[in-house]
Amino acid sequence: MDVSGGGESSVATPVQQKAHEAWRIYQHYLDKTTPLPTYRWIATAVVSLAFCLRVFYIQGFYIIAYGLGIYLLNLLIGFLSPLVDPEATGGSDGPSLPTRGSDEFKPFIRRLPEFKFWYSMTKAFCIAFVMTFFSVFDVPVFWPILLCYWIVLFVLTMRRQISHMIKYKYIPFSFGKQKYGGRSSSSGSRAE
């Protein structure tokens, strides 16, 4: 028998046990959504639509919407950026992504994977939606200025990101299975 009580501190309280069980159930359902990106994005679209409709009908909480927009822009930049930035690893050495057909194939690895992008985005919309139920977050602002500022910020950031993509010759999207010419194209040119 432990008199110091050190052995009893490792025993979880009933509240902690219930919280842990709820977290495990949540994680189980989250893991089940991993192979279903279409349904995940549809659910996110529904949550974002609910947030937008709430802000529209209440005619308030524009500062929450602006903060959400800035956060989503930050997530988008992470989603479009490579894990290893060629500028940060020594831009003078040249691009690390393949630029010629003879270069080794290096797949595009995102700084922010699609699942984490989706999860962070959905969580942000849910938190912003809940914040619209508390009047303390309804700061009176002139929303057209916030909207114009966000649009300018978006355009400048995307222009910088696109010029980075062009400079280092990478495309953060892949559409379908990539087809390689392989030997058939090189052997056909030798036969002529």
mmCIF file with all atom_site columns, C-alpha atoms in Angstrom:
data_model
loop_
_atom_site.group_PDB
_atom_site.id
_atom_site.type_symbol
_atom_site.label_atom_id
_atom_site.label_alt_id
_atom_site.label_comp_id
_atom_site.label_asym_id
_atom_site.label_entity_id
_atom_site.label_seq_id
_atom_site.pdbx_PDB_ins_code
_atom_site.Cartn_x
_atom_site.Cartn_y
_atom_site.Cartn_z
_atom_site.occupancy
_atom_site.B_iso_or_equiv
_atom_site.pdbx_formal_charge
_atom_site.auth_seq_id
_atom_site.auth_comp_id
_atom_site.auth_asym_id
_atom_site.auth_atom_id
_atom_site.pdbx_PDB_model_num
ATOM 1   C CA . MET A 1 1   ? 0.000   0.000  0.000   1.00 0.00 ? 1   MET A CA 1
ATOM 2   C CA . ASP A 1 2   ? 1.352   3.382  -1.075  1.00 0.00 ? 2   ASP A CA 1
ATOM 3   C CA . VAL A 1 3   ? 1.125   5.844  1.803   1.00 0.00 ? 3   VAL A CA 1
ATOM 4   C CA . SER A 1 4   ? 2.479   8.831  -0.152  1.00 0.00 ? 4   SER A CA 1
ATOM 5   C CA . GLY A 1 5   ? -0.478  8.763  -2.540  1.00 0.00 ? 5   GLY A CA 1
ATOM 6   C CA . GLY A 1 6   ? 1.802   8.726  -5.604  1.00 0.00 ? 6   GLY A CA 1
ATOM 7   C CA . GLY A 1 7   ? 0.115   5.605  -7.010  1.00 0.00 ? 7   GLY A CA 1
ATOM 8   C CA . GLU A 1 8   ? -3.337  7.183  -6.907  1.00 0.00 ? 8   GLU A CA 1
ATOM 9   C CA . SER A 1 9   ? -2.321  10.214 -8.984  1.00 0.00 ? 9   SER A CA 1
ATOM 10  C CA . SER A 1 10  ? -2.033  8.059  -12.109 1.00 0.00 ? 10  SER A CA 1
ATOM 11  C CA . VAL A 1 11  ? -5.686  6.986  -11.840 1.00 0.00 ? 11  VAL A CA 1
ATOM 12  C CA . ALA A 1 12  ? -7.887  9.114  -14.078 1.00 0.00 ? 12  ALA A CA 1
ATOM 13  C CA . THR A 1 13  ? -10.999 10.736 -12.697 1.00 0.00 ? 13  THR A CA 1
ATOM 14  C CA . PRO A 1 14  ? -14.366 9.793  -14.225 1.00 0.00 ? 14  PRO A CA 1
ATOM 15  C CA . VAL A 1 15  ? -14.463 13.152 -16.043 1.00 0.00 ? 15  VAL A CA 1
ATOM 16  C CA . GLN A 1 16  ? -11.043 12.507 -17.576 1.00 0.00 ? 16  GLN A CA 1
ATOM 17  C CA . GLN A 1 17  ? -12.114 9.009  -18.594 1.00 0.00 ? 17  GLN A CA 1
ATOM 18  C CA . LYS A 1 18  ? -15.268 10.323 -20.295 1.00 0.00 ? 18  LYS A CA 1
ATOM 19  C CA . ALA A 1 19  ? -13.278 13.073 -22.025 1.00 0.00 ? 19  ALA A CA 1
ATOM 20  C CA . HIS A 1 20  ? -10.740 10.515 -23.234 1.00 0.00 ? 20  HIS A CA 1
ATOM 21  C CA . GLU A 1 21  ? -13.496 8.218  -24.492 1.00 0.00 ? 21  GLU A CA 1
ATOM 22  C CA . ALA A 1 22  ? -15.187 11.117 -26.311 1.00 0.00 ? 22  ALA A CA 1
ATOM 23  C CA . TRP A 1 23  ? -11.831 12.045 -27.886 1.00 0.00 ? 23  TRP A CA 1
ATOM 24  C CA . ARG A 1 24  ? -11.311 8.444  -29.044 1.00 0.00 ? 24  ARG A CA 1
ATOM 25  C CA . ILE A 1 25  ? -14.770 8.355  -30.659 1.00 0.00 ? 25  ILE A CA 1
ATOM 26  C CA . TYR A 1 26  ? -14.106 11.712 -32.338 1.00 0.00 ? 26  TYR A CA 1
ATOM 27  C CA . GLN A 1 27  ? -10.718 10.493 -33.597 1.00 0.00 ? 27  GLN A CA 1
ATOM 28  C CA . HIS A 1 28  ? -12.304 7.256  -34.865 1.00 0.00 ? 28  HIS A CA 1
ATOM 29  C CA . TYR A 1 29  ? -14.813 9.146  -37.021 1.00 0.00 ? 29  TYR A CA 1
ATOM 30  C CA . LEU A 1 30  ? -12.150 11.602 -38.147 1.00 0.00 ? 30  LEU A CA 1
ATOM 31  C CA . ASP A 1 31  ? -9.976  8.677  -39.271 1.00 0.00 ? 31  ASP A CA 1
ATOM 32  C CA . LYS A 1 32  ? -12.914 7.190  -41.160 1.00 0.00 ? 32  LYS A CA 1
ATOM 33  C CA . THR A 1 33  ? -13.228 10.410 -43.212 1.00 0.00 ? 33  THR A CA 1
ATOM 34  C CA . THR A 1 34  ? -9.619  10.283 -44.412 1.00 0.00 ? 34  THR A CA 1
ATOM 35  C CA . PRO A 1 35  ? -10.263 8.270  -47.616 1.00 0.00 ? 35  PRO A CA 1
ATOM 36  C CA . LEU A 1 36  ? -13.388 10.322 -48.470 1.00 0.00 ? 36  LEU A CA 1
ATOM 37  C CA . PRO A 1 37  ? -12.135 13.760 -49.583 1.00 0.00 ? 37  PRO A CA 1
ATOM 38  C CA . THR A 1 38  ? -15.224 14.627 -51.634 1.00 0.00 ? 38  THR A CA 1
ATOM 39  C CA . TYR A 1 39  ? -17.580 14.146 -48.698 1.00 0.00 ? 39  TYR A CA 1
ATOM 40  C CA . ARG A 1 40  ? -15.216 15.993 -46.355 1.00 0.00 ? 40  ARG A CA 1
ATOM 41  C CA . TRP A 1 41  ? -15.122 19.033 -48.647 1.00 0.00 ? 41  TRP A CA 1
ATOM 42  C CA . ILE A 1 42  ? -18.900 18.953 -49.101 1.00 0.00 ? 42  ILE A CA 1
ATOM 43  C CA . ALA A 1 43  ? -19.288 19.025 -45.311 1.00 0.00 ? 43  ALA A CA 1
ATOM 44  C CA . THR A 1 44  ? -16.863 21.949 -45.110 1.00 0.00 ? 44  THR A CA 1
ATOM 45  C CA . ALA A 1 45  ? -18.824 23.787 -47.808 1.00 0.00 ? 45  ALA A CA 1
ATOM 46  C CA . VAL A 1 46  ? -22.021 23.291 -45.772 1.00 0.00 ? 46  VAL A CA 1
ATOM 47  C CA . VAL A 1 47  ? -20.354 24.629 -42.598 1.00 0.00 ? 47  VAL A CA 1
ATOM 48  C CA . SER A 1 48  ? -18.911 27.610 -44.478 1.00 0.00 ? 48  SER A CA 1
ATOM 49  C CA . LEU A 1 49  ? -22.288 28.347 -46.053 1.00 0.00 ? 49  LEU A CA 1
ATOM 50  C CA . ALA A 1 50  ? -23.917 28.247 -42.595 1.00 0.00 ? 50  ALA A CA 1
ATOM 51  C CA . PHE A 1 51  ? -21.309 30.726 -41.311 1.00 0.00 ? 51  PHE A CA 1
ATOM 52  C CA . CYS A 1 52  ? -21.752 33.049 -44.296 1.00 0.00 ? 52  CYS A CA 1
ATOM 53  C CA . LEU A 1 53  ? -25.541 32.990 -44.006 1.00 0.00 ? 53  LEU A CA 1
ATOM 54  C CA . ARG A 1 54  ? -25.348 33.715 -40.285 1.00 0.00 ? 54  ARG A CA 1
ATOM 55  C CA . VAL A 1 55  ? -23.063 36.713 -40.842 1.00 0.00 ? 55  VAL A CA 1
ATOM 56  C CA . PHE A 1 56  ? -25.277 37.931 -43.700 1.00 0.00 ? 56  PHE A CA 1
ATOM 57  C CA . TYR A 1 57  ? -28.550 37.705 -41.777 1.00 0.00 ? 57  TYR A CA 1
ATOM 58  C CA . ILE A 1 58  ? -27.179 39.141 -38.532 1.00 0.00 ? 58  ILE A CA 1
ATOM 59  C CA . GLN A 1 59  ? -25.379 41.942 -40.415 1.00 0.00 ? 59  GLN A CA 1
ATOM 60  C CA . GLY A 1 60  ? -22.496 41.789 -37.996 1.00 0.00 ? 60  GLY A CA 1
ATOM 61  C CA . PHE A 1 61  ? -19.371 39.912 -36.893 1.00 0.00 ? 61  PHE A CA 1
ATOM 62  C CA . TYR A 1 62  ? -17.410 41.252 -39.867 1.00 0.00 ? 62  TYR A CA 1
ATOM 63  C CA . ILE A 1 63  ? -14.203 41.311 -37.875 1.00 0.00 ? 63  ILE A CA 1
ATOM 64  C CA . ILE A 1 64  ? -14.617 37.563 -37.261 1.00 0.00 ? 64  ILE A CA 1
ATOM 65  C CA . ALA A 1 65  ? -15.124 37.008 -40.989 1.00 0.00 ? 65  ALA A CA 1
ATOM 66  C CA . TYR A 1 66  ? -12.046 39.114 -41.763 1.00 0.00 ? 66  TYR A CA 1
ATOM 67  C CA . GLY A 1 67  ? -9.896  37.198 -39.267 1.00 0.00 ? 67  GLY A CA 1
ATOM 68  C CA . LEU A 1 68  ? -11.192 33.938 -40.719 1.00 0.00 ? 68  LEU A CA 1
ATOM 69  C CA . GLY A 1 69  ? -10.331 35.140 -44.224 1.00 0.00 ? 69  GLY A CA 1
ATOM 70  C CA . ILE A 1 70  ? -6.757  35.998 -43.198 1.00 0.00 ? 70  ILE A CA 1
ATOM 71  C CA . TYR A 1 71  ? -6.373  32.589 -41.526 1.00 0.00 ? 71  TYR A CA 1
ATOM 72  C CA . LEU A 1 72  ? -7.734  30.781 -44.599 1.00 0.00 ? 72  LEU A CA 1
ATOM 73  C CA . LEU A 1 73  ? -5.331  32.726 -46.821 1.00 0.00 ? 73  LEU A CA 1
ATOM 74  C CA . ASN A 1 74  ? -2.479  31.594 -44.597 1.00 0.00 ? 74  ASN A CA 1
ATOM 75  C CA . LEU A 1 75  ? -3.660  27.985 -44.880 1.00 0.00 ? 75  LEU A CA 1
ATOM 76  C CA . LEU A 1 76  ? -3.924  28.291 -48.663 1.00 0.00 ? 76  LEU A CA 1
ATOM 77  C CA . ILE A 1 77  ? -0.344  29.531 -48.913 1.00 0.00 ? 77  ILE A CA 1
ATOM 78  C CA . GLY A 1 78  ? 0.820   26.528 -46.883 1.00 0.00 ? 78  GLY A CA 1
ATOM 79  C CA . PHE A 1 79  ? -1.215  24.220 -49.098 1.00 0.00 ? 79  PHE A CA 1
ATOM 80  C CA . LEU A 1 80  ? 0.272   25.653 -52.310 1.00 0.00 ? 80  LEU A CA 1
ATOM 81  C CA . SER A 1 81  ? 3.874   25.790 -51.061 1.00 0.00 ? 81  SER A CA 1
ATOM 82  C CA . PRO A 1 82  ? 6.405   22.967 -51.334 1.00 0.00 ? 82  PRO A CA 1
ATOM 83  C CA . LEU A 1 83  ? 7.700   21.353 -48.154 1.00 0.00 ? 83  LEU A CA 1
ATOM 84  C CA . VAL A 1 84  ? 11.268  22.291 -49.057 1.00 0.00 ? 84  VAL A CA 1
ATOM 85  C CA . ASP A 1 85  ? 11.335  25.848 -50.351 1.00 0.00 ? 85  ASP A CA 1
ATOM 86  C CA . PRO A 1 86  ? 13.969  26.222 -53.103 1.00 0.00 ? 86  PRO A CA 1
ATOM 87  C CA . GLU A 1 87  ? 14.616  29.841 -52.050 1.00 0.00 ? 87  GLU A CA 1
ATOM 88  C CA . ALA A 1 88  ? 15.312  28.868 -48.443 1.00 0.00 ? 88  ALA A CA 1
ATOM 89  C CA . THR A 1 89  ? 17.650  25.982 -49.367 1.00 0.00 ? 89  THR A CA 1
ATOM 90  C CA . GLY A 1 90  ? 19.931  28.153 -51.442 1.00 0.00 ? 90  GLY A CA 1
ATOM 91  C CA . GLY A 1 91  ? 18.330  29.718 -54.471 1.00 0.00 ? 91  GLY A CA 1
ATOM 92  C CA . SER A 1 92  ? 21.794  30.305 -55.994 1.00 0.00 ? 92  SER A CA 1
ATOM 93  C CA . ASP A 1 93  ? 22.280  26.554 -56.450 1.00 0.00 ? 93  ASP A CA 1
ATOM 94  C CA . GLY A 1 94  ? 19.307  26.524 -58.792 1.00 0.00 ? 94  GLY A CA 1
ATOM 95  C CA . PRO A 1 95  ? 15.943  24.893 -58.427 1.00 0.00 ? 95  PRO A CA 1
ATOM 96  C CA . SER A 1 96  ? 15.791  21.563 -56.625 1.00 0.00 ? 96  SER A CA 1
ATOM 97  C CA . LEU A 1 97  ? 12.700  20.519 -58.541 1.00 0.00 ? 97  LEU A CA 1
ATOM 98  C CA . PRO A 1 98  ? 13.344  18.742 -61.870 1.00 0.00 ? 98  PRO A CA 1
ATOM 99  C CA . THR A 1 99  ? 13.529  21.117 -64.811 1.00 0.00 ? 99  THR A CA 1
ATOM 100 C CA . ARG A 1 100 ? 14.587  18.758 -67.610 1.00 0.00 ? 100 ARG A CA 1
ATOM 101 C CA . GLY A 1 101 ? 13.291  15.404 -68.765 1.00 0.00 ? 101 GLY A CA 1
ATOM 102 C CA . SER A 1 102 ? 16.566  13.757 -67.719 1.00 0.00 ? 102 SER A CA 1
ATOM 103 C CA . ASP A 1 103 ? 16.294  15.021 -64.133 1.00 0.00 ? 103 ASP A CA 1
ATOM 104 C CA . GLU A 1 104 ? 15.204  12.652 -61.414 1.00 0.00 ? 104 GLU A CA 1
ATOM 105 C CA . PHE A 1 105 ? 11.455  12.714 -60.736 1.00 0.00 ? 105 PHE A CA 1
ATOM 106 C CA . LYS A 1 106 ? 10.722  14.427 -57.420 1.00 0.00 ? 106 LYS A CA 1
ATOM 107 C CA . PRO A 1 107 ? 7.067   14.475 -56.430 1.00 0.00 ? 107 PRO A CA 1
ATOM 108 C CA . PHE A 1 108 ? 5.541   17.676 -55.128 1.00 0.00 ? 108 PHE A CA 1
ATOM 109 C CA . ILE A 1 109 ? 5.249   17.431 -51.347 1.00 0.00 ? 109 ILE A CA 1
ATOM 110 C CA . ARG A 1 110 ? 3.121   20.130 -49.753 1.00 0.00 ? 110 ARG A CA 1
ATOM 111 C CA . ARG A 1 111 ? 4.097   22.106 -46.710 1.00 0.00 ? 111 ARG A CA 1
ATOM 112 C CA . LEU A 1 112 ? 0.501   21.630 -45.504 1.00 0.00 ? 112 LEU A CA 1
ATOM 113 C CA . PRO A 1 113 ? -1.047  18.303 -46.602 1.00 0.00 ? 113 PRO A CA 1
ATOM 114 C CA . GLU A 1 114 ? -4.605  18.228 -47.951 1.00 0.00 ? 114 GLU A CA 1
ATOM 115 C CA . PHE A 1 115 ? -6.076  16.516 -44.874 1.00 0.00 ? 115 PHE A CA 1
ATOM 116 C CA . LYS A 1 116 ? -4.535  19.022 -42.450 1.00 0.00 ? 116 LYS A CA 1
ATOM 117 C CA . PHE A 1 117 ? -5.620  21.854 -44.755 1.00 0.00 ? 117 PHE A CA 1
ATOM 118 C CA . TRP A 1 118 ? -9.198  20.554 -44.737 1.00 0.00 ? 118 TRP A CA 1
ATOM 119 C CA . TYR A 1 119 ? -9.188  19.877 -40.999 1.00 0.00 ? 119 TYR A CA 1
ATOM 120 C CA . SER A 1 120 ? -7.802  23.306 -40.078 1.00 0.00 ? 120 SER A CA 1
ATOM 121 C CA . MET A 1 121 ? -10.203 25.031 -42.446 1.00 0.00 ? 121 MET A CA 1
ATOM 122 C CA . THR A 1 122 ? -13.254 23.184 -41.112 1.00 0.00 ? 122 THR A CA 1
ATOM 123 C CA . LYS A 1 123 ? -12.203 23.779 -37.522 1.00 0.00 ? 123 LYS A CA 1
ATOM 124 C CA . ALA A 1 124 ? -11.742 27.498 -38.241 1.00 0.00 ? 124 ALA A CA 1
ATOM 125 C CA . PHE A 1 125 ? -15.227 27.779 -39.751 1.00 0.00 ? 125 PHE A CA 1
ATOM 126 C CA . CYS A 1 126 ? -16.750 25.945 -36.768 1.00 0.00 ? 126 CYS A CA 1
ATOM 127 C CA . ILE A 1 127 ? -14.961 28.184 -34.261 1.00 0.00 ? 127 ILE A CA 1
ATOM 128 C CA . ALA A 1 128 ? -15.957 31.319 -36.188 1.00 0.00 ? 128 ALA A CA 1
ATOM 129 C CA . PHE A 1 129 ? -19.570 30.096 -36.339 1.00 0.00 ? 129 PHE A CA 1
ATOM 130 C CA . VAL A 1 130 ? -19.646 29.568 -32.554 1.00 0.00 ? 130 VAL A CA 1
ATOM 131 C CA . MET A 1 131 ? -18.089 33.010 -32.011 1.00 0.00 ? 131 MET A CA 1
ATOM 132 C CA . THR A 1 132 ? -21.063 34.607 -33.796 1.00 0.00 ? 132 THR A CA 1
ATOM 133 C CA . PHE A 1 133 ? -23.269 33.609 -30.847 1.00 0.00 ? 133 PHE A CA 1
ATOM 134 C CA . PHE A 1 134 ? -21.373 35.912 -28.457 1.00 0.00 ? 134 PHE A CA 1
ATOM 135 C CA . SER A 1 135 ? -21.970 39.646 -28.792 1.00 0.00 ? 135 SER A CA 1
ATOM 136 C CA . VAL A 1 136 ? -18.559 40.497 -27.362 1.00 0.00 ? 136 VAL A CA 1
ATOM 137 C CA . PHE A 1 137 ? -17.040 39.512 -30.745 1.00 0.00 ? 137 PHE A CA 1
ATOM 138 C CA . ASP A 1 138 ? -19.377 41.800 -32.705 1.00 0.00 ? 138 ASP A CA 1
ATOM 139 C CA . VAL A 1 139 ? -17.016 44.745 -33.030 1.00 0.00 ? 139 VAL A CA 1
ATOM 140 C CA . PRO A 1 140 ? -18.531 47.552 -35.130 1.00 0.00 ? 140 PRO A CA 1
ATOM 141 C CA . VAL A 1 141 ? -16.389 48.071 -38.227 1.00 0.00 ? 141 VAL A CA 1
ATOM 142 C CA . PHE A 1 142 ? -16.919 49.449 -41.704 1.00 0.00 ? 142 PHE A CA 1
ATOM 143 C CA . TRP A 1 143 ? -16.889 46.157 -43.586 1.00 0.00 ? 143 TRP A CA 1
ATOM 144 C CA . PRO A 1 144 ? -16.244 47.463 -47.145 1.00 0.00 ? 144 PRO A CA 1
ATOM 145 C CA . ILE A 1 145 ? -12.783 48.632 -46.096 1.00 0.00 ? 145 ILE A CA 1
ATOM 146 C CA . LEU A 1 146 ? -12.009 45.225 -44.579 1.00 0.00 ? 146 LEU A CA 1
ATOM 147 C CA . LEU A 1 147 ? -13.221 43.495 -47.735 1.00 0.00 ? 147 LEU A CA 1
ATOM 148 C CA . CYS A 1 148 ? -11.142 45.740 -50.021 1.00 0.00 ? 148 CYS A CA 1
ATOM 149 C CA . TYR A 1 149 ? -8.065  45.265 -47.848 1.00 0.00 ? 149 TYR A CA 1
ATOM 150 C CA . TRP A 1 150 ? -8.522  41.472 -47.858 1.00 0.00 ? 150 TRP A CA 1
ATOM 151 C CA . ILE A 1 151 ? -8.924  41.412 -51.663 1.00 0.00 ? 151 ILE A CA 1
ATOM 152 C CA . VAL A 1 152 ? -5.732  43.462 -52.113 1.00 0.00 ? 152 VAL A CA 1
ATOM 153 C CA . LEU A 1 153 ? -3.909  41.172 -49.687 1.00 0.00 ? 153 LEU A CA 1
ATOM 154 C CA . PHE A 1 154 ? -5.194  38.095 -51.522 1.00 0.00 ? 154 PHE A CA 1
ATOM 155 C CA . VAL A 1 155 ? -4.178  39.395 -54.961 1.00 0.00 ? 155 VAL A CA 1
ATOM 156 C CA . LEU A 1 156 ? -0.689  40.420 -53.821 1.00 0.00 ? 156 LEU A CA 1
ATOM 157 C CA . THR A 1 157 ? -0.106  37.143 -51.987 1.00 0.00 ? 157 THR A CA 1
ATOM 158 C CA . MET A 1 158 ? -1.326  35.011 -54.879 1.00 0.00 ? 158 MET A CA 1
ATOM 159 C CA . ARG A 1 159 ? 0.759   36.996 -57.359 1.00 0.00 ? 159 ARG A CA 1
ATOM 160 C CA . ARG A 1 160 ? 3.844   36.341 -55.238 1.00 0.00 ? 160 ARG A CA 1
ATOM 161 C CA . GLN A 1 161 ? 2.951   32.648 -54.899 1.00 0.00 ? 161 GLN A CA 1
ATOM 162 C CA . ILE A 1 162 ? 2.334   32.214 -58.636 1.00 0.00 ? 162 ILE A CA 1
ATOM 163 C CA . SER A 1 163 ? 5.612   33.941 -59.516 1.00 0.00 ? 163 SER A CA 1
ATOM 164 C CA . HIS A 1 164 ? 7.346   31.574 -57.078 1.00 0.00 ? 164 HIS A CA 1
ATOM 165 C CA . MET A 1 165 ? 5.698   28.614 -58.843 1.00 0.00 ? 165 MET A CA 1
ATOM 166 C CA . ILE A 1 166 ? 6.828   29.900 -62.241 1.00 0.00 ? 166 ILE A CA 1
ATOM 167 C CA . LYS A 1 167 ? 10.365  30.651 -61.062 1.00 0.00 ? 167 LYS A CA 1
ATOM 168 C CA . TYR A 1 168 ? 10.909  27.177 -59.584 1.00 0.00 ? 168 TYR A CA 1
ATOM 169 C CA . LYS A 1 169 ? 8.739   25.355 -62.139 1.00 0.00 ? 169 LYS A CA 1
ATOM 170 C CA . TYR A 1 170 ? 6.342   23.447 -59.935 1.00 0.00 ? 170 TYR A CA 1
ATOM 171 C CA . ILE A 1 171 ? 2.603   22.894 -60.040 1.00 0.00 ? 171 ILE A CA 1
ATOM 172 C CA . PRO A 1 172 ? 0.950   22.028 -56.712 1.00 0.00 ? 172 PRO A CA 1
ATOM 173 C CA . PHE A 1 173 ? -1.866  20.077 -58.359 1.00 0.00 ? 173 PHE A CA 1
ATOM 174 C CA . SER A 1 174 ? -1.925  16.792 -60.191 1.00 0.00 ? 174 SER A CA 1
ATOM 175 C CA . PHE A 1 175 ? -4.854  15.903 -62.390 1.00 0.00 ? 175 PHE A CA 1
ATOM 176 C CA . GLY A 1 176 ? -5.190  12.177 -62.954 1.00 0.00 ? 176 GLY A CA 1
ATOM 177 C CA . LYS A 1 177 ? -2.429  9.686  -63.516 1.00 0.00 ? 177 LYS A CA 1
ATOM 178 C CA . GLN A 1 178 ? 0.689   11.054 -65.159 1.00 0.00 ? 178 GLN A CA 1
ATOM 179 C CA . LYS A 1 179 ? 1.637   9.409  -68.458 1.00 0.00 ? 179 LYS A CA 1
ATOM 180 C CA . TYR A 1 180 ? 5.254   8.942  -69.403 1.00 0.00 ? 180 TYR A CA 1
ATOM 181 C CA . GLY A 1 181 ? 6.569   8.612  -72.965 1.00 0.00 ? 181 GLY A CA 1
ATOM 182 C CA . GLY A 1 182 ? 9.072   5.983  -71.909 1.00 0.00 ? 182 GLY A CA 1
ATOM 183 C CA . ARG A 1 183 ? 10.858  3.849  -74.498 1.00 0.00 ? 183 ARG A CA 1
ATOM 184 C CA . SER A 1 184 ? 8.144   3.862  -77.149 1.00 0.00 ? 184 SER A CA 1
ATOM 185 C CA . SER A 1 185 ? 8.750   7.515  -78.066 1.00 0.00 ? 185 SER A CA 1
ATOM 186 C CA . SER A 1 186 ? 12.561  7.255  -78.067 1.00 0.00 ? 186 SER A CA 1
ATOM 187 C CA . SER A 1 187 ? 12.607  3.953  -79.995 1.00 0.00 ? 187 SER A CA 1
ATOM 188 C CA . GLY A 1 188 ? 10.213  5.406  -82.585 1.00 0.00 ? 188 GLY A CA 1
ATOM 189 C CA . SER A 1 189 ? 12.586  8.281  -83.278 1.00 0.00 ? 189 SER A CA 1
ATOM 190 C CA . ARG A 1 190 ? 15.532  5.895  -83.702 1.00 0.00 ? 190 ARG A CA 1
ATOM 191 C CA . ALA A 1 191 ? 13.706  3.771  -86.269 1.00 0.00 ? 191 ALA A CA 1
ATOM 192 C CA . GLU A 1 192 ? 13.342  6.754  -88.578 1.00 0.00 ? 192 GLU A CA 1
#
